[in-house]
């Protein structure tokens, strides 16, 4: 009876609060079929480390000298158009219900592009920013993706100890890496020996994901792959 009740409840909520496409405004879902088709995908070949599309599957120029802790970063979409708007609505406009659809897109990607992982870990917010926003969009994505994949979500081991300026306000890759250096830590060793999939909404330089990977590996994680909705290119 519970699945049926949940379906009826969902239908009632849709009637009271109809869904509108964040791209074109059409009623029906948060991203309509037409806008889904318009999403710009990240197509191979990719840099095996940062996941940027390029002409070959060798390390890109930016990763050749990068002593990264992250094993790799992958994203289904480019951070533009409808996907940029969707992330904005989830992250800044309190449209938390959008997380389910976006997690489904991540799950679809993993089906065709599996990553090694036994646990999902969302990129944490500093407590100050969490109080300001009221929720962590990366946790919402990880929680919904966990339901789809069956992978457990560990959201209270990796923490952000140092409050930093938003990465969008930094101009260079060096500034981004410096901004988040030593910002994260693990409060226990629950992830020791486990391959981790780190979940976030967007990757620009990979600096935040790499800083998280360093903390996770210092706590014993076997590997850390970053999975994000969109890659800024």
JSON list of C-alpha atoms in Angstrom, two decimals:
[
{"chain": "A", "resi": 1, "resn": "UNK", "atom": "CA", "xyz": [0.00, 0.00, 0.00]},
{"chain": "A", "resi": 2, "resn": "UNK", "atom": "CA", "xyz": [2.86, 2.39, 0.67]},
{"chain": "A", "resi": 3, "resn": "UNK", "atom": "CA", "xyz": [4.02, 2.76, -2.97]},
{"chain": "A", "resi": 4, "resn": "UNK", "atom": "CA", "xyz": [0.41, 3.34, -4.06]},
{"chain": "A", "resi": 5, "resn": "UNK", "atom": "CA", "xyz": [-0.11, 5.92, -1.31]},
{"chain": "A", "resi": 6, "resn": "UNK", "atom": "CA", "xyz": [3.12, 7.64, -2.29]},
{"chain": "A", "resi": 7, "resn": "UNK", "atom": "CA", "xyz": [1.99, 7.79, -5.93]},
{"chain": "A", "resi": 8, "resn": "UNK", "atom": "CA", "xyz": [-1.41, 9.23, -4.96]},
{"chain": "A", "resi": 9, "resn": "UNK", "atom": "CA", "xyz": [0.28, 11.75, -2.67]},
{"chain": "A", "resi": 10, "resn": "UNK", "atom": "CA", "xyz": [2.61, 12.77, -5.50]},
{"chain": "A", "resi": 11, "resn": "UNK", "atom": "CA", "xyz": [-0.32, 13.26, -7.88]},
{"chain": "A", "resi": 12, "resn": "UNK", "atom": "CA", "xyz": [-2.13, 15.40, -5.30]},
{"chain": "A", "resi": 13, "resn": "UNK", "atom": "CA", "xyz": [0.94, 17.58, -4.80]},
{"chain": "A", "resi": 14, "resn": "UNK", "atom": "CA", "xyz": [1.31, 17.99, -8.58]},
{"chain": "A", "resi": 15, "resn": "UNK", "atom": "CA", "xyz": [-2.27, 19.22, -8.75]},
{"chain": "A", "resi": 16, "resn": "UNK", "atom": "CA", "xyz": [-1.74, 21.70, -5.92]},
{"chain": "A", "resi": 17, "resn": "UNK", "atom": "CA", "xyz": [1.76, 22.73, -7.00]},
{"chain": "A", "resi": 18, "resn": "UNK", "atom": "CA", "xyz": [2.14, 22.04, -10.74]},
{"chain": "A", "resi": 19, "resn": "UNK", "atom": "CA", "xyz": [5.64, 21.59, -12.09]},
{"chain": "A", "resi": 20, "resn": "UNK", "atom": "CA", "xyz": [7.02, 24.03, -14.62]},
{"chain": "A", "resi": 21, "resn": "UNK", "atom": "CA", "xyz": [10.02, 23.45, -16.84]},
{"chain": "A", "resi": 22, "resn": "UNK", "atom": "CA", "xyz": [12.98, 25.52, -15.64]},
{"chain": "A", "resi": 23, "resn": "UNK", "atom": "CA", "xyz": [14.04, 25.92, -19.26]},
{"chain": "A", "resi": 24, "resn": "UNK", "atom": "CA", "xyz": [10.95, 26.96, -21.21]},
{"chain": "A", "resi": 25, "resn": "UNK", "atom": "CA", "xyz": [8.24, 27.32, -18.55]},
{"chain": "A", "resi": 26, "resn": "UNK", "atom": "CA", "xyz": [6.04, 24.56, -19.96]},
{"chain": "A", "resi": 27, "resn": "UNK", "atom": "CA", "xyz": [3.86, 22.82, -17.39]},
{"chain": "A", "resi": 28, "resn": "UNK", "atom": "CA", "xyz": [4.48, 19.13, -16.77]},
{"chain": "A", "resi": 29, "resn": "UNK", "atom": "CA", "xyz": [7.92, 18.55, -15.28]},
{"chain": "A", "resi": 30, "resn": "UNK", "atom": "CA", "xyz": [10.93, 20.48, -14.03]},
{"chain": "A", "resi": 31, "resn": "UNK", "atom": "CA", "xyz": [12.72, 19.80, -17.33]},
{"chain": "A", "resi": 32, "resn": "UNK", "atom": "CA", "xyz": [10.39, 19.04, -20.22]},
{"chain": "A", "resi": 33, "resn": "UNK", "atom": "CA", "xyz": [11.27, 16.38, -22.84]},
{"chain": "A", "resi": 34, "resn": "UNK", "atom": "CA", "xyz": [12.21, 19.03, -25.38]},
{"chain": "A", "resi": 35, "resn": "UNK", "atom": "CA", "xyz": [14.59, 20.79, -22.98]},
{"chain": "A", "resi": 36, "resn": "UNK", "atom": "CA", "xyz": [16.04, 17.45, -21.90]},
{"chain": "A", "resi": 37, "resn": "UNK", "atom": "CA", "xyz": [17.00, 16.78, -25.50]},
{"chain": "A", "resi": 38, "resn": "UNK", "atom": "CA", "xyz": [18.62, 20.22, -25.72]},
{"chain": "A", "resi": 39, "resn": "UNK", "atom": "CA", "xyz": [21.01, 19.61, -22.81]},
{"chain": "A", "resi": 40, "resn": "UNK", "atom": "CA", "xyz": [24.64, 19.91, -23.93]},
{"chain": "A", "resi": 41, "resn": "UNK", "atom": "CA", "xyz": [26.43, 16.68, -23.11]},
{"chain": "A", "resi": 42, "resn": "UNK", "atom": "CA", "xyz": [30.09, 16.18, -22.31]},
{"chain": "A", "resi": 43, "resn": "UNK", "atom": "CA", "xyz": [31.26, 13.90, -25.10]},
{"chain": "A", "resi": 44, "resn": "UNK", "atom": "CA", "xyz": [34.44, 11.82, -25.26]},
{"chain": "A", "resi": 45, "resn": "UNK", "atom": "CA", "xyz": [37.33, 11.71, -25.73]},
{"chain": "A", "resi": 46, "resn": "UNK", "atom": "CA", "xyz": [37.98, 13.13, -22.27]},
{"chain": "A", "resi": 47, "resn": "UNK", "atom": "CA", "xyz": [40.95, 13.99, -20.13]},
{"chain": "A", "resi": 48, "resn": "UNK", "atom": "CA", "xyz": [41.09, 10.94, -17.85]},
{"chain": "A", "resi": 49, "resn": "UNK", "atom": "CA", "xyz": [41.72, 13.13, -14.80]},
{"chain": "A", "resi": 50, "resn": "UNK", "atom": "CA", "xyz": [39.57, 16.28, -14.97]},
{"chain": "A", "resi": 51, "resn": "UNK", "atom": "CA", "xyz": [37.01, 15.01, -17.48]},
{"chain": "A", "resi": 52, "resn": "UNK", "atom": "CA", "xyz": [37.29, 17.89, -19.94]},
{"chain": "A", "resi": 53, "resn": "UNK", "atom": "CA", "xyz": [36.45, 16.96, -23.54]},
{"chain": "A", "resi": 54, "resn": "UNK", "atom": "CA", "xyz": [39.39, 17.16, -25.90]},
{"chain": "A", "resi": 55, "resn": "UNK", "atom": "CA", "xyz": [40.84, 15.62, -29.05]},
{"chain": "A", "resi": 56, "resn": "UNK", "atom": "CA", "xyz": [42.37, 12.58, -27.31]},
{"chain": "A", "resi": 57, "resn": "UNK", "atom": "CA", "xyz": [42.00, 10.56, -24.11]},
{"chain": "A", "resi": 58, "resn": "UNK", "atom": "CA", "xyz": [45.40, 11.60, -22.74]},
{"chain": "A", "resi": 59, "resn": "UNK", "atom": "CA", "xyz": [45.98, 14.05, -19.89]},
{"chain": "A", "resi": 60, "resn": "UNK", "atom": "CA", "xyz": [45.08, 17.62, -20.85]},
{"chain": "A", "resi": 61, "resn": "UNK", "atom": "CA", "xyz": [47.65, 20.41, -20.52]},
{"chain": "A", "resi": 62, "resn": "UNK", "atom": "CA", "xyz": [46.12, 21.58, -17.25]},
{"chain": "A", "resi": 63, "resn": "UNK", "atom": "CA", "xyz": [46.42, 18.15, -15.63]},
{"chain": "A", "resi": 64, "resn": "UNK", "atom": "CA", "xyz": [49.96, 17.23, -16.75]},
{"chain": "A", "resi": 65, "resn": "UNK", "atom": "CA", "xyz": [51.54, 19.10, -13.84]},
{"chain": "A", "resi": 66, "resn": "UNK", "atom": "CA", "xyz": [48.63, 18.76, -11.41]},
{"chain": "A", "resi": 67, "resn": "UNK", "atom": "CA", "xyz": [49.45, 16.51, -8.47]},
{"chain": "A", "resi": 68, "resn": "UNK", "atom": "CA", "xyz": [45.80, 15.66, -7.96]},
{"chain": "A", "resi": 69, "resn": "UNK", "atom": "CA", "xyz": [44.39, 13.39, -5.26]},
{"chain": "A", "resi": 70, "resn": "UNK", "atom": "CA", "xyz": [41.10, 12.90, -7.10]},
{"chain": "A", "resi": 71, "resn": "UNK", "atom": "CA", "xyz": [41.20, 9.79, -9.30]},
{"chain": "A", "resi": 72, "resn": "UNK", "atom": "CA", "xyz": [38.99, 11.39, -11.91]},
{"chain": "A", "resi": 73, "resn": "UNK", "atom": "CA", "xyz": [36.04, 13.72, -12.44]},
{"chain": "A", "resi": 74, "resn": "UNK", "atom": "CA", "xyz": [33.07, 12.91, -14.64]},
{"chain": "A", "resi": 75, "resn": "UNK", "atom": "CA", "xyz": [29.98, 14.90, -15.65]},
{"chain": "A", "resi": 76, "resn": "UNK", "atom": "CA", "xyz": [27.12, 14.10, -18.02]},
{"chain": "A", "resi": 77, "resn": "UNK", "atom": "CA", "xyz": [26.48, 17.71, -19.07]},
{"chain": "A", "resi": 78, "resn": "UNK", "atom": "CA", "xyz": [28.10, 21.02, -19.84]},
{"chain": "A", "resi": 79, "resn": "UNK", "atom": "CA", "xyz": [27.29, 23.83, -17.46]},
{"chain": "A", "resi": 80, "resn": "UNK", "atom": "CA", "xyz": [25.25, 25.99, -19.80]},
{"chain": "A", "resi": 81, "resn": "UNK", "atom": "CA", "xyz": [21.70, 26.61, -21.00]},
{"chain": "A", "resi": 82, "resn": "UNK", "atom": "CA", "xyz": [18.94, 24.66, -19.29]},
{"chain": "A", "resi": 83, "resn": "UNK", "atom": "CA", "xyz": [21.35, 22.73, -17.05]},
{"chain": "A", "resi": 84, "resn": "UNK", "atom": "CA", "xyz": [22.83, 25.96, -15.72]},
{"chain": "A", "resi": 85, "resn": "UNK", "atom": "CA", "xyz": [19.31, 27.18, -14.95]},
{"chain": "A", "resi": 86, "resn": "UNK", "atom": "CA", "xyz": [18.39, 23.88, -13.29]},
{"chain": "A", "resi": 87, "resn": "UNK", "atom": "CA", "xyz": [21.44, 24.00, -11.02]},
{"chain": "A", "resi": 88, "resn": "UNK", "atom": "CA", "xyz": [20.66, 27.62, -10.18]},
{"chain": "A", "resi": 89, "resn": "UNK", "atom": "CA", "xyz": [17.08, 26.74, -9.24]},
{"chain": "A", "resi": 90, "resn": "UNK", "atom": "CA", "xyz": [18.21, 23.83, -7.05]},
{"chain": "A", "resi": 91, "resn": "UNK", "atom": "CA", "xyz": [21.08, 25.69, -5.43]},
{"chain": "A", "resi": 92, "resn": "UNK", "atom": "CA", "xyz": [19.76, 29.20, -4.90]},
{"chain": "A", "resi": 93, "resn": "UNK", "atom": "CA", "xyz": [15.97, 29.18, -5.44]},
{"chain": "A", "resi": 94, "resn": "UNK", "atom": "CA", "xyz": [15.05, 26.43, -2.96]},
{"chain": "A", "resi": 95, "resn": "UNK", "atom": "CA", "xyz": [13.63, 24.12, -5.66]},
{"chain": "A", "resi": 96, "resn": "UNK", "atom": "CA", "xyz": [14.64, 21.03, -3.71]},
{"chain": "A", "resi": 97, "resn": "UNK", "atom": "CA", "xyz": [12.11, 18.83, -5.51]},
{"chain": "A", "resi": 98, "resn": "UNK", "atom": "CA", "xyz": [14.30, 19.13, -8.60]},
{"chain": "A", "resi": 99, "resn": "UNK", "atom": "CA", "xyz": [16.94, 16.92, -6.97]},
{"chain": "A", "resi": 100, "resn": "UNK", "atom": "CA", "xyz": [15.06, 13.73, -7.85]},
{"chain": "A", "resi": 101, "resn": "UNK", "atom": "CA", "xyz": [15.04, 14.41, -11.58]},
{"chain": "A", "resi": 102, "resn": "UNK", "atom": "CA", "xyz": [18.67, 15.54, -11.61]},
{"chain": "A", "resi": 103, "resn": "UNK", "atom": "CA", "xyz": [19.73, 12.45, -9.67]},
{"chain": "A", "resi": 104, "resn": "UNK", "atom": "CA", "xyz": [17.94, 10.33, -12.27]},
{"chain": "A", "resi": 105, "resn": "UNK", "atom": "CA", "xyz": [20.13, 11.96, -14.93]},
{"chain": "A", "resi": 106, "resn": "UNK", "atom": "CA", "xyz": [23.22, 11.05, -12.89]},
{"chain": "A", "resi": 107, "resn": "UNK", "atom": "CA", "xyz": [21.98, 7.48, -12.53]},
{"chain": "A", "resi": 108, "resn": "UNK", "atom": "CA", "xyz": [21.38, 7.23, -16.28]},
{"chain": "A", "resi": 109, "resn": "UNK", "atom": "CA", "xyz": [24.96, 8.38, -16.82]},
{"chain": "A", "resi": 110, "resn": "UNK", "atom": "CA", "xyz": [26.35, 5.80, -14.39]},
{"chain": "A", "resi": 111, "resn": "UNK", "atom": "CA", "xyz": [24.54, 2.99, -16.18]},
{"chain": "A", "resi": 112, "resn": "UNK", "atom": "CA", "xyz": [26.54, 3.73, -19.33]},
{"chain": "A", "resi": 113, "resn": "UNK", "atom": "CA", "xyz": [29.66, 5.07, -17.59]},
{"chain": "A", "resi": 114, "resn": "UNK", "atom": "CA", "xyz": [30.12, 3.13, -14.33]},
{"chain": "A", "resi": 115, "resn": "UNK", "atom": "CA", "xyz": [32.52, 4.46, -11.72]},
{"chain": "A", "resi": 116, "resn": "UNK", "atom": "CA", "xyz": [34.21, 2.43, -8.98]},
{"chain": "A", "resi": 117, "resn": "UNK", "atom": "CA", "xyz": [32.38, 3.15, -5.77]},
{"chain": "A", "resi": 118, "resn": "UNK", "atom": "CA", "xyz": [30.78, 1.50, -2.77]},
{"chain": "A", "resi": 119, "resn": "UNK", "atom": "CA", "xyz": [29.56, 4.67, -1.09]},
{"chain": "A", "resi": 120, "resn": "UNK", "atom": "CA", "xyz": [28.30, 8.13, -2.07]},
{"chain": "A", "resi": 121, "resn": "UNK", "atom": "CA", "xyz": [29.70, 11.16, -0.25]},
{"chain": "A", "resi": 122, "resn": "UNK", "atom": "CA", "xyz": [28.29, 14.65, -0.89]},
{"chain": "A", "resi": 123, "resn": "UNK", "atom": "CA", "xyz": [30.62, 17.64, -0.89]},
{"chain": "A", "resi": 124, "resn": "UNK", "atom": "CA", "xyz": [29.81, 19.29, 2.46]},
{"chain": "A", "resi": 125, "resn": "UNK", "atom": "CA", "xyz": [28.95, 22.91, 3.13]},
{"chain": "A", "resi": 126, "resn": "UNK", "atom": "CA", "xyz": [30.46, 24.87, 5.98]},
{"chain": "A", "resi": 127, "resn": "UNK", "atom": "CA", "xyz": [27.93, 25.14, 8.85]},
{"chain": "A", "resi": 128, "resn": "UNK", "atom": "CA", "xyz": [27.68, 28.90, 8.30]},
{"chain": "A", "resi": 129, "resn": "UNK", "atom": "CA", "xyz": [26.66, 28.49, 4.66]},
{"chain": "A", "resi": 130, "resn": "UNK", "atom": "CA", "xyz": [24.37, 25.59, 5.52]},
{"chain": "A", "resi": 131, "resn": "UNK", "atom": "CA", "xyz": [22.52, 27.83, 7.98]},
{"chain": "A", "resi": 132, "resn": "UNK", "atom": "CA", "xyz": [22.25, 30.56, 5.35]},
{"chain": "A", "resi": 133, "resn": "UNK", "atom": "CA", "xyz": [20.94, 28.27, 2.60]},
{"chain": "A", "resi": 134, "resn": "UNK", "atom": "CA", "xyz": [19.01, 25.85, 4.76]},
{"chain": "A", "resi": 135, "resn": "UNK", "atom": "CA", "xyz": [20.13, 22.74, 2.86]},
{"chain": "A", "resi": 136, "resn": "UNK", "atom": "CA", "xyz": [23.04, 21.23, 0.98]},
{"chain": "A", "resi": 137, "resn": "UNK", "atom": "CA", "xyz": [22.18, 20.67, -2.68]},
{"chain": "A", "resi": 138, "resn": "UNK", "atom": "CA", "xyz": [24.96, 18.08, -3.02]},
{"chain": "A", "resi": 139, "resn": "UNK", "atom": "CA", "xyz": [23.46, 16.05, -0.19]},
{"chain": "A", "resi": 140, "resn": "UNK", "atom": "CA", "xyz": [20.04, 16.17, -1.84]},
{"chain": "A", "resi": 141, "resn": "UNK", "atom": "CA", "xyz": [21.55, 14.83, -5.07]},
{"chain": "A", "resi": 142, "resn": "UNK", "atom": "CA", "xyz": [23.48, 12.11, -3.24]},
{"chain": "A", "resi": 143, "resn": "UNK", "atom": "CA", "xyz": [20.42, 11.09, -1.23]},
{"chain": "A", "resi": 144, "resn": "UNK", "atom": "CA", "xyz": [18.25, 10.71, -4.35]},
{"chain": "A", "resi": 145, "resn": "UNK", "atom": "CA", "xyz": [21.04, 8.97, -6.27]},
{"chain": "A", "resi": 146, "resn": "UNK", "atom": "CA", "xyz": [21.49, 6.56, -3.39]},
{"chain": "A", "resi": 147, "resn": "UNK", "atom": "CA", "xyz": [17.86, 5.52, -3.70]},
{"chain": "A", "resi": 148, "resn": "UNK", "atom": "CA", "xyz": [18.37, 4.77, -7.39]},
{"chain": "A", "resi": 149, "resn": "UNK", "atom": "CA", "xyz": [21.72, 2.98, -7.16]},
{"chain": "A", "resi": 150, "resn": "UNK", "atom": "CA", "xyz": [21.31, 1.26, -3.81]},
{"chain": "A", "resi": 151, "resn": "UNK", "atom": "CA", "xyz": [24.62, 2.74, -2.66]},
{"chain": "A", "resi": 152, "resn": "UNK", "atom": "CA", "xyz": [24.77, 4.03, 0.91]},
{"chain": "A", "resi": 153, "resn": "UNK", "atom": "CA", "xyz": [25.21, 7.76, 1.48]},
{"chain": "A", "resi": 154, "resn": "UNK", "atom": "CA", "xyz": [27.67, 8.91, 4.15]},
{"chain": "A", "resi": 155, "resn": "UNK", "atom": "CA", "xyz": [27.11, 12.60, 4.73]},
{"chain": "A", "resi": 156, "resn": "UNK", "atom": "CA", "xyz": [28.60, 13.18, 8.18]},
{"chain": "A", "resi": 157, "resn": "UNK", "atom": "CA", "xyz": [32.16, 11.90, 7.87]},
{"chain": "A", "resi": 158, "resn": "UNK", "atom": "CA", "xyz": [33.63, 14.45, 5.46]},
{"chain": "A", "resi": 159, "resn": "UNK", "atom": "CA", "xyz": [33.21, 17.97, 6.82]},
{"chain": "A", "resi": 160, "resn": "UNK", "atom": "CA", "xyz": [34.18, 21.47, 5.75]},
{"chain": "A", "resi": 161, "resn": "UNK", "atom": "CA", "xyz": [36.19, 22.92, 8.61]},
{"chain": "A", "resi": 162, "resn": "UNK", "atom": "CA", "xyz": [37.14, 26.25, 7.08]},
{"chain": "A", "resi": 163, "resn": "UNK", "atom": "CA", "xyz": [34.68, 28.79, 5.70]},
{"chain": "A", "resi": 164, "resn": "UNK", "atom": "CA", "xyz": [35.82, 29.95, 2.27]},
{"chain": "A", "resi": 165, "resn": "UNK", "atom": "CA", "xyz": [34.71, 32.46, -0.33]},
{"chain": "A", "resi": 166, "resn": "UNK", "atom": "CA", "xyz": [32.51, 31.01, -3.09]},
{"chain": "A", "resi": 167, "resn": "UNK", "atom": "CA", "xyz": [34.67, 29.48, -5.82]},
{"chain": "A", "resi": 168, "resn": "UNK", "atom": "CA", "xyz": [32.77, 31.50, -8.42]},
{"chain": "A", "resi": 169, "resn": "UNK", "atom": "CA", "xyz": [34.40, 34.65, -7.03]},
{"chain": "A", "resi": 170, "resn": "UNK", "atom": "CA", "xyz": [37.93, 33.39, -7.73]},
{"chain": "A", "resi": 171, "resn": "UNK", "atom": "CA", "xyz": [39.47, 34.07, -11.11]},
{"chain": "A", "resi": 172, "resn": "UNK", "atom": "CA", "xyz": [42.24, 31.54, -11.70]},
{"chain": "A", "resi": 173, "resn": "UNK", "atom": "CA", "xyz": [42.78, 27.84, -11.14]},
{"chain": "A", "resi": 174, "resn": "UNK", "atom": "CA", "xyz": [45.54, 28.67, -8.67]},
{"chain": "A", "resi": 175, "resn": "UNK", "atom": "CA", "xyz": [43.22, 30.91, -6.67]},
{"chain": "A", "resi": 176, "resn": "UNK", "atom": "CA", "xyz": [40.54, 28.22, -6.62]},
{"chain": "A", "resi": 177, "resn": "UNK", "atom": "CA", "xyz": [42.95, 25.59, -5.34]},
{"chain": "A", "resi": 178, "resn": "UNK", "atom": "CA", "xyz": [44.35, 27.95, -2.72]},
{"chain": "A", "resi": 179, "resn": "UNK", "atom": "CA", "xyz": [40.86, 28.96, -1.64]},
{"chain": "A", "resi": 180, "resn": "UNK", "atom": "CA", "xyz": [39.89, 25.40, -0.63]},
{"chain": "A", "resi": 181, "resn": "UNK", "atom": "CA", "xyz": [43.29, 24.12, 0.50]},
{"chain": "A", "resi": 182, "resn": "UNK", "atom": "CA", "xyz": [42.93, 22.36, 3.87]},
{"chain": "A", "resi": 183, "resn": "UNK", "atom": "CA", "xyz": [39.25, 23.32, 4.01]},
{"chain": "A", "resi": 184, "resn": "UNK", "atom": "CA", "xyz": [38.03, 19.72, 4.44]},
{"chain": "A", "resi": 185, "resn": "UNK", "atom": "CA", "xyz": [38.67, 16.89, 6.88]},
{"chain": "A", "resi": 186, "resn": "UNK", "atom": "CA", "xyz": [37.18, 13.55, 7.88]},
{"chain": "A", "resi": 187, "resn": "UNK", "atom": "CA", "xyz": [36.00, 13.27, 11.46]},
{"chain": "A", "resi": 188, "resn": "UNK", "atom": "CA", "xyz": [36.36, 9.45, 11.53]},
{"chain": "A", "resi": 189, "resn": "UNK", "atom": "CA", "xyz": [37.68, 6.52, 9.48]},
{"chain": "A", "resi": 190, "resn": "UNK", "atom": "CA", "xyz": [34.37, 4.97, 8.42]},
{"chain": "A", "resi": 191, "resn": "UNK", "atom": "CA", "xyz": [35.39, 5.27, 4.77]},
{"chain": "A", "resi": 192, "resn": "UNK", "atom": "CA", "xyz": [38.73, 3.51, 5.24]},
{"chain": "A", "resi": 193, "resn": "UNK", "atom": "CA", "xyz": [39.37, 1.01, 2.47]},
{"chain": "A", "resi": 194, "resn": "UNK", "atom": "CA", "xyz": [36.27, 2.03, 0.52]},
{"chain": "A", "resi": 195, "resn": "UNK", "atom": "CA", "xyz": [36.10, 3.35, -3.05]},
{"chain": "A", "resi": 196, "resn": "UNK", "atom": "CA", "xyz": [34.16, 6.61, -2.81]},
{"chain": "A", "resi": 197, "resn": "UNK", "atom": "CA", "xyz": [32.05, 8.50, -5.35]},
{"chain": "A", "resi": 198, "resn": "UNK", "atom": "CA", "xyz": [32.06, 12.17, -4.38]},
{"chain": "A", "resi": 199, "resn": "UNK", "atom": "CA", "xyz": [28.88, 14.03, -5.40]},
{"chain": "A", "resi": 200, "resn": "UNK", "atom": "CA", "xyz": [28.58, 17.73, -6.27]},
{"chain": "A", "resi": 201, "resn": "UNK", "atom": "CA", "xyz": [26.50, 19.88, -8.59]},
{"chain": "A", "resi": 202, "resn": "UNK", "atom": "CA", "xyz": [29.17, 21.57, -10.75]},
{"chain": "A", "resi": 203, "resn": "UNK", "atom": "CA", "xyz": [32.89, 21.31, -11.34]},
{"chain": "A", "resi": 204, "resn": "UNK", "atom": "CA", "xyz": [34.86, 24.24, -12.73]},
{"chain": "A", "resi": 205, "resn": "UNK", "atom": "CA", "xyz": [38.53, 23.62, -12.00]},
{"chain": "A", "resi": 206, "resn": "UNK", "atom": "CA", "xyz": [38.14, 20.47, -9.90]},
{"chain": "A", "resi": 207, "resn": "UNK", "atom": "CA", "xyz": [39.77, 22.22, -6.93]},
{"chain": "A", "resi": 208, "resn": "UNK", "atom": "CA", "xyz": [36.96, 21.55, -4.44]},
{"chain": "A", "resi": 209, "resn": "UNK", "atom": "CA", "xyz": [36.64, 17.90, -5.42]},
{"chain": "A", "resi": 210, "resn": "UNK", "atom": "CA", "xyz": [40.39, 17.44, -5.18]},
{"chain": "A", "resi": 211, "resn": "UNK", "atom": "CA", "xyz": [40.55, 19.05, -1.74]},
{"chain": "A", "resi": 212, "resn": "UNK", "atom": "CA", "xyz": [37.80, 16.68, -0.61]},
{"chain": "A", "resi": 213, "resn": "UNK", "atom": "CA", "xyz": [39.64, 13.71, -2.13]},
{"chain": "A", "resi": 214, "resn": "UNK", "atom": "CA", "xyz": [42.76, 14.61, -0.16]},
{"chain": "A", "resi": 215, "resn": "UNK", "atom": "CA", "xyz": [40.83, 14.58, 3.12]},
{"chain": "A", "resi": 216, "resn": "UNK", "atom": "CA", "xyz": [39.10, 11.31, 2.23]},
{"chain": "A", "resi": 217, "resn": "UNK", "atom": "CA", "xyz": [42.34, 9.58, 1.30]},
{"chain": "A", "resi": 218, "resn": "UNK", "atom": "CA", "xyz": [44.05, 10.83, 4.43]},
{"chain": "A", "resi": 219, "resn": "UNK", "atom": "CA", "xyz": [41.22, 9.04, 6.28]},
{"chain": "A", "resi": 220, "resn": "UNK", "atom": "CA", "xyz": [41.93, 5.85, 4.35]},
{"chain": "A", "resi": 221, "resn": "UNK", "atom": "CA", "xyz": [39.57, 5.94, 1.35]},
{"chain": "A", "resi": 222, "resn": "UNK", "atom": "CA", "xyz": [40.81, 3.50, -1.31]},
{"chain": "A", "resi": 223, "resn": "UNK", "atom": "CA", "xyz": [39.86, 5.73, -4.25]},
{"chain": "A", "resi": 224, "resn": "UNK", "atom": "CA", "xyz": [37.82, 8.88, -4.87]},
{"chain": "A", "resi": 225, "resn": "UNK", "atom": "CA", "xyz": [36.02, 9.70, -8.09]},
{"chain": "A", "resi": 226, "resn": "UNK", "atom": "CA", "xyz": [34.07, 12.92, -8.53]},
{"chain": "A", "resi": 227, "resn": "UNK", "atom": "CA", "xyz": [30.63, 12.80, -10.15]},
{"chain": "A", "resi": 228, "resn": "UNK", "atom": "CA", "xyz": [28.92, 16.10, -10.88]},
{"chain": "A", "resi": 229, "resn": "UNK", "atom": "CA", "xyz": [25.90, 17.12, -12.90]},
{"chain": "A", "resi": 230, "resn": "UNK", "atom": "CA", "xyz": [27.74, 19.62, -15.04]},
{"chain": "A", "resi": 231, "resn": "UNK", "atom": "CA", "xyz": [31.26, 20.60, -16.06]},
{"chain": "A", "resi": 232, "resn": "UNK", "atom": "CA", "xyz": [32.13, 24.19, -16.81]},
{"chain": "A", "resi": 233, "resn": "UNK", "atom": "CA", "xyz": [33.96, 24.19, -20.13]}
]
